[in-house]
Amino acid sequence: MMQAPSGRPEIDGRQFDVAIVGAGFAGLCMLHRIRALGLSARVFEAGADVGGTWYWNRYPGARCDVESMQYSFSFDEALQQEWSWSERFAAQPEILRYANHVADRFDLRRDISFETRVEAAAWDDERGLWTVELSTGATVSARFCIMATGCLSAAKMPEIPGLGSFAGPSYHTGAWPKEGVSFSALRVGVIGTGSSGIQAIPVIAAEAGHLTVFQRTPNYSLPAGNAPMSPDYAASWKAAYAARRQEARMTKSGAIYDFSERGALSVEEAERRREYEARWNKGGANFMHAFNDLAVSQEANETAAEFVREQIRKIVVDPGVADALTPRDYPIGAKRICLDTGYFETFNRDNVTLVDLRADPIEAITPTGVRTTSADHVFDALVFATGFDAMTGALLAMDVRGRDGESLREKWAAGPRNHLGLMPAGFPNLFTITGPGSPSVLSNVLVSIEQHVEWIAECLGFMQVRGLSVIASDRDAEDRWVEHVNEVAQRTLYPRAASWYMGANVPGKPRVFMPYIGGVGRYREHCAAVAAAGYEGFRFDGAPAVADRSQDDDRPMLRTG
Ligand code: NAP
């Protein structure tokens, strides 16, 4: 970008209809849709290129846990027909190539400012504008501000004494160096055994001289069953895309699985085992849909959990290591289920050691490695697979201020609050895509992104043709929605685990179940009903943008940029 004489990018002082924060899949999709409304938009992205999660998470083994044929956009028929996936579950480089393909195909880059972080955004009631402050020193304004910041984008380093004192290189899985890392012959320590650690550990173990895994909580993990994409399978999906995408939109999780109508305890034990075995052998998250009550009945859940524990005992040769790797104290699925390729098998390797932090906690990171109660572990490199300040971290990293200077950080001090997972009351014209209070991380996020993008775009279109300039959510409606989100969560087993869904991985973060667990299909219907009823729970203010409403239907009225 050319620099203005002041040294600030020439974007300084410009006004847009819409500012979009983030150029991951949500930001790209939103920009494309905003253009179709004839509005001006600018996307601000901290990374040097598009891709969001798939730009930053380049750790070895990074791979999607939703099948490739379903983890892709449906909004353009030619796009979904022309793209070919090479594996059942695509790896990070391929998904990043797909994000780049989308950006090129729809010529999106020209409206994106890269290496530009949004530091602050403040609503000005008199002007009906958001003022957006950027890390480049520039300030822009926009009538609407759309947060496409992602739910797992604020990497979280653990709060361990001595962090930063390690003399060798250290890496967080969620901010992996673009140029890659060689662990060849090195002594490597990995802290964390969530989805990222579980994917990275087998790949690092195959390369490193020695790998030490520091595990605090054992995790349930299922074999992914990844394989090269079968051309017939891809063709069958492409031929039926219209119907299957529609079907996926109305499911609970935004993806088509082999859903069961049966409860786990309604069948004999032999039949239950047959069902679990068949799904385990096929691989993927279908295992979690073997029975329809695994997420709500502790007794039913325990049958699936015990099956997985048995598999761990079968795979891991050393009974002590198997025991340490076995999760027992929370329901399966209540922490995000992991999919792996050879994770438990990795602990049979001679060059891999497991440190059970429950028995031998970390005391400090030292210049040479990690000190636990019983030993000093010496490393050449350290990997932090310690997760994210999920769902709210990226939003609250910015100083967002609504009406009368109300701070979003203060408003959400006891947990996120908004109406429909889309707009916090007191923050007019500010939308979040797949934010807290929406199905987001509990769903195939591409499906949820498209649903939010469409809802927001239709809302802006509704305002355009009516000459409305400001939309704000009601506090009453917000209160009711937050209550509903909590109430639905309490009917499930999810709150029984200390998960990042609950904010439990960040010391001091309020323990609130953040995503909406009522299901993607039901949520979609609810959002559609709200819109059909004239945006129930939302209020429009501001004078019409033009006096003559006769030409409203085909003329964009919010264009300012
Ligand atoms: P995570 O699930 O939050 O796991 C973080 C790991 O670090 C946990 O094992 C945690 O232990 C450990 N940890 C955190 N602080 C620690 C400390 N101070 N000392 C020791 N251990 C510590 O994070 P993640 O693995 O990055 O995954 C986050 C989410 O990203 C996933 O749940 C998933 O939704 C998404 N993801 C998806 C994929 C995929 O599509 N396949 C891949 C990667 C990530 P505790 O459990 O005891 O807290």
GROMACS .gro file of N, CA, C and O and ligand atoms in nm, residues 59 63-65 152 158-160 173 191-197 199 216-217 335-336 357 385-388 500 505, ligand 1:
model
  160
   59TYR      N    1   0.116  -2.570   1.237
   59TYR     CA    2   0.195  -2.671   1.310
   59TYR      C    3   0.189  -2.805   1.236
   59TYR      O    4   0.095  -2.832   1.160
   63ARG      N    5  -0.480  -3.025   1.070
   63ARG     CA    6  -0.575  -3.085   0.976
   63ARG      C    7  -0.715  -3.058   1.026
   63ARG      O    8  -0.737  -3.050   1.147
   64CYS      N    9  -0.809  -3.045   0.936
   64CYS     CA   10  -0.947  -3.019   0.977
   64CYS      C   11  -1.011  -3.147   1.029
   64CYS      O   12  -0.976  -3.257   0.987
   65ASP      N   13  -1.106  -3.134   1.124
   65ASP     CA   14  -1.175  -3.254   1.172
   65ASP      C   15  -1.318  -3.263   1.119
   65ASP      O   16  -1.397  -3.344   1.165
  152LEU      N   17  -1.109  -1.902   1.772
  152LEU     CA   18  -0.987  -1.966   1.823
  152LEU      C   19  -0.868  -1.896   1.758
  152LEU      O   20  -0.789  -1.956   1.685
  158PRO      N   21   0.064  -2.049   2.844
  158PRO     CA   22   0.028  -2.088   2.982
  158PRO      C   23   0.090  -1.993   3.083
  158PRO      O   24   0.192  -1.929   3.054
  159GLU      N   25   0.025  -1.985   3.198
  159GLU     CA   26   0.080  -1.897   3.302
  159GLU      C   27   0.169  -1.980   3.394
  159GLU      O   28   0.126  -2.031   3.496
  160ILE      N   29   0.293  -1.997   3.350
  160ILE     CA   30   0.390  -2.082   3.421
  160ILE      C   31   0.508  -1.994   3.460
  160ILE      O   32   0.557  -1.917   3.375
  173THR      N   33   0.145  -2.353   1.885
  173THR     CA   34   0.083  -2.416   1.766
  173THR      C   35  -0.004  -2.317   1.688
  173THR      O   36  -0.015  -2.327   1.567
  191ILE      N   37   0.393  -2.911   2.543
  191ILE     CA   38   0.302  -2.892   2.656
  191ILE      C   39   0.161  -2.878   2.599
  191ILE      O   40   0.135  -2.788   2.518
  192GLY      N   41   0.071  -2.967   2.639
  192GLY     CA   42  -0.067  -2.957   2.593
  192GLY      C   43  -0.108  -3.074   2.508
  192GLY      O   44  -0.036  -3.115   2.416
  193THR      N   45  -0.224  -3.131   2.540
  193THR     CA   46  -0.276  -3.247   2.468
  193THR      C   47  -0.422  -3.227   2.430
  193THR      O   48  -0.507  -3.313   2.452
  194GLY      N   49  -0.453  -3.107   2.376
  194GLY     CA   50  -0.584  -3.084   2.315
  194GLY      C   51  -0.575  -3.124   2.168
  194GLY      O   52  -0.481  -3.194   2.127
  195SER      N   53  -0.670  -3.077   2.087
  195SER     CA   54  -0.673  -3.116   1.944
  195SER      C   55  -0.540  -3.084   1.876
  195SER      O   56  -0.491  -3.164   1.795
  196SER      N   57  -0.481  -2.968   1.907
  196SER     CA   58  -0.358  -2.927   1.838
  196SER      C   59  -0.243  -3.018   1.879
  196SER      O   60  -0.170  -3.069   1.793
  197GLY      N   61  -0.225  -3.039   2.009
  197GLY     CA   62  -0.118  -3.126   2.056
  197GLY      C   63  -0.134  -3.267   2.002
  197GLY      O   64  -0.037  -3.330   1.955
  199GLN      N   65  -0.271  -3.368   1.735
  199GLN     CA   66  -0.235  -3.378   1.593
  199GLN      C   67  -0.083  -3.363   1.573
  199GLN      O   68  -0.025  -3.429   1.487
  216ARG      N   69  -0.161  -3.245   3.112
  216ARG     CA   70  -0.231  -3.211   3.237
  216ARG      C   71  -0.360  -3.292   3.248
  216ARG      O   72  -0.384  -3.359   3.346
  217THR      N   73  -0.443  -3.286   3.141
  217THR     CA   74  -0.569  -3.361   3.142
  217THR      C   75  -0.570  -3.460   3.026
  217THR      O   76  -0.556  -3.418   2.911
  335LYS      N   77  -1.546  -3.193   2.650
  335LYS     CA   78  -1.439  -3.113   2.591
  335LYS      C   79  -1.443  -3.148   2.445
  335LYS      O   80  -1.478  -3.263   2.410
  336ARG      N   81  -1.403  -3.059   2.360
  336ARG     CA   82  -1.412  -3.085   2.217
  336ARG      C   83  -1.343  -3.219   2.184
  336ARG      O   84  -1.226  -3.238   2.216
  357LEU      N   85   0.126  -3.456   3.437
  357LEU     CA   86   0.142  -3.338   3.524
  357LEU      C   87   0.052  -3.343   3.647
  357LEU      O   88   0.073  -3.268   3.741
  385ALA      N   89   0.125  -2.622   2.298
  385ALA     CA   90  -0.003  -2.654   2.232
  385ALA      C   91  -0.112  -2.624   2.333
  385ALA      O   92  -0.195  -2.710   2.367
  386THR      N   93  -0.108  -2.503   2.386
  386THR     CA   94  -0.186  -2.470   2.506
  386THR      C   95  -0.316  -2.395   2.474
  386THR      O   96  -0.379  -2.343   2.566
  387GLY      N   97  -0.353  -2.390   2.348
  387GLY     CA   98  -0.487  -2.344   2.314
  387GLY      C   99  -0.504  -2.193   2.302
  387GLY      O  100  -0.408  -2.119   2.276
  388PHE      N  101  -0.627  -2.151   2.323
  388PHE     CA  102  -0.667  -2.014   2.288
  388PHE      C  103  -0.752  -1.952   2.399
  388PHE      O  104  -0.820  -2.023   2.473
  500TRP      N  105  -1.245  -2.513   2.733
  500TRP     CA  106  -1.238  -2.375   2.683
  500TRP      C  107  -1.376  -2.323   2.643
  500TRP      O  108  -1.397  -2.202   2.636
  505ASN      N  109  -0.996  -2.261   3.063
  505ASN     CA  110  -0.851  -2.271   3.039
  505ASN      C  111  -0.778  -2.138   3.059
  505ASN      O  112  -0.657  -2.131   3.046
  562NAP     P1  113  -0.700  -2.686   2.395
  562NAP     O1  114  -0.799  -2.784   2.350
  562NAP     O2  115  -0.743  -2.576   2.484
  562NAP     O3  116  -0.582  -2.768   2.462
  562NAP     C1  117  -0.481  -2.702   2.532
  562NAP     C2  118  -0.396  -2.805   2.603
  562NAP     O4  119  -0.295  -2.736   2.675
  562NAP     C3  120  -0.476  -2.885   2.705
  562NAP     O5  121  -0.426  -3.015   2.708
  562NAP     C4  122  -0.445  -2.811   2.834
  562NAP     O6  123  -0.461  -2.889   2.949
  562NAP     C5  124  -0.301  -2.776   2.811
  562NAP     N1  125  -0.259  -2.665   2.894
  562NAP     C6  126  -0.304  -2.538   2.894
  562NAP     N2  127  -0.241  -2.465   2.987
  562NAP     C7  128  -0.155  -2.548   3.048
  562NAP     C8  129  -0.063  -2.533   3.155
  562NAP     N3  130  -0.048  -2.416   3.217
  562NAP     N4  131   0.009  -2.640   3.193
  562NAP     C9  132  -0.006  -2.757   3.130
  562NAP     N5  133  -0.091  -2.780   3.030
  562NAP    C10  134  -0.165  -2.676   2.990
  562NAP     O7  135  -0.628  -2.614   2.270
  562NAP     P2  136  -0.602  -2.671   2.122
  562NAP     O8  137  -0.551  -2.808   2.127
  562NAP     O9  138  -0.525  -2.568   2.050
  562NAP    O10  139  -0.746  -2.680   2.059
  562NAP    C11  140  -0.839  -2.574   2.073
  562NAP    C12  141  -0.953  -2.598   1.979
  562NAP    O11  142  -0.913  -2.562   1.846
  562NAP    C13  143  -0.998  -2.741   1.965
  562NAP    O12  144  -1.076  -2.784   2.072
  562NAP    C14  145  -1.069  -2.737   1.833
  562NAP    O13  146  -1.197  -2.681   1.846
  562NAP    C15  147  -0.981  -2.643   1.755
  562NAP     N6  148  -0.885  -2.724   1.679
  562NAP    C16  149  -0.936  -2.803   1.582
  562NAP    C17  150  -0.852  -2.883   1.511
  562NAP    C18  151  -0.910  -2.968   1.406
  562NAP    O14  152  -0.995  -2.928   1.332
  562NAP     N7  153  -0.870  -3.089   1.395
  562NAP    C19  154  -0.717  -2.887   1.539
  562NAP    C20  155  -0.668  -2.804   1.639
  562NAP    C21  156  -0.753  -2.723   1.709
  562NAP     P3  157  -0.604  -2.893   3.025
  562NAP    O15  158  -0.692  -2.977   2.939
  562NAP    O16  159  -0.572  -2.952   3.157
  562NAP    O17  160  -0.652  -2.752   3.035
   0.00000   0.00000   0.00000
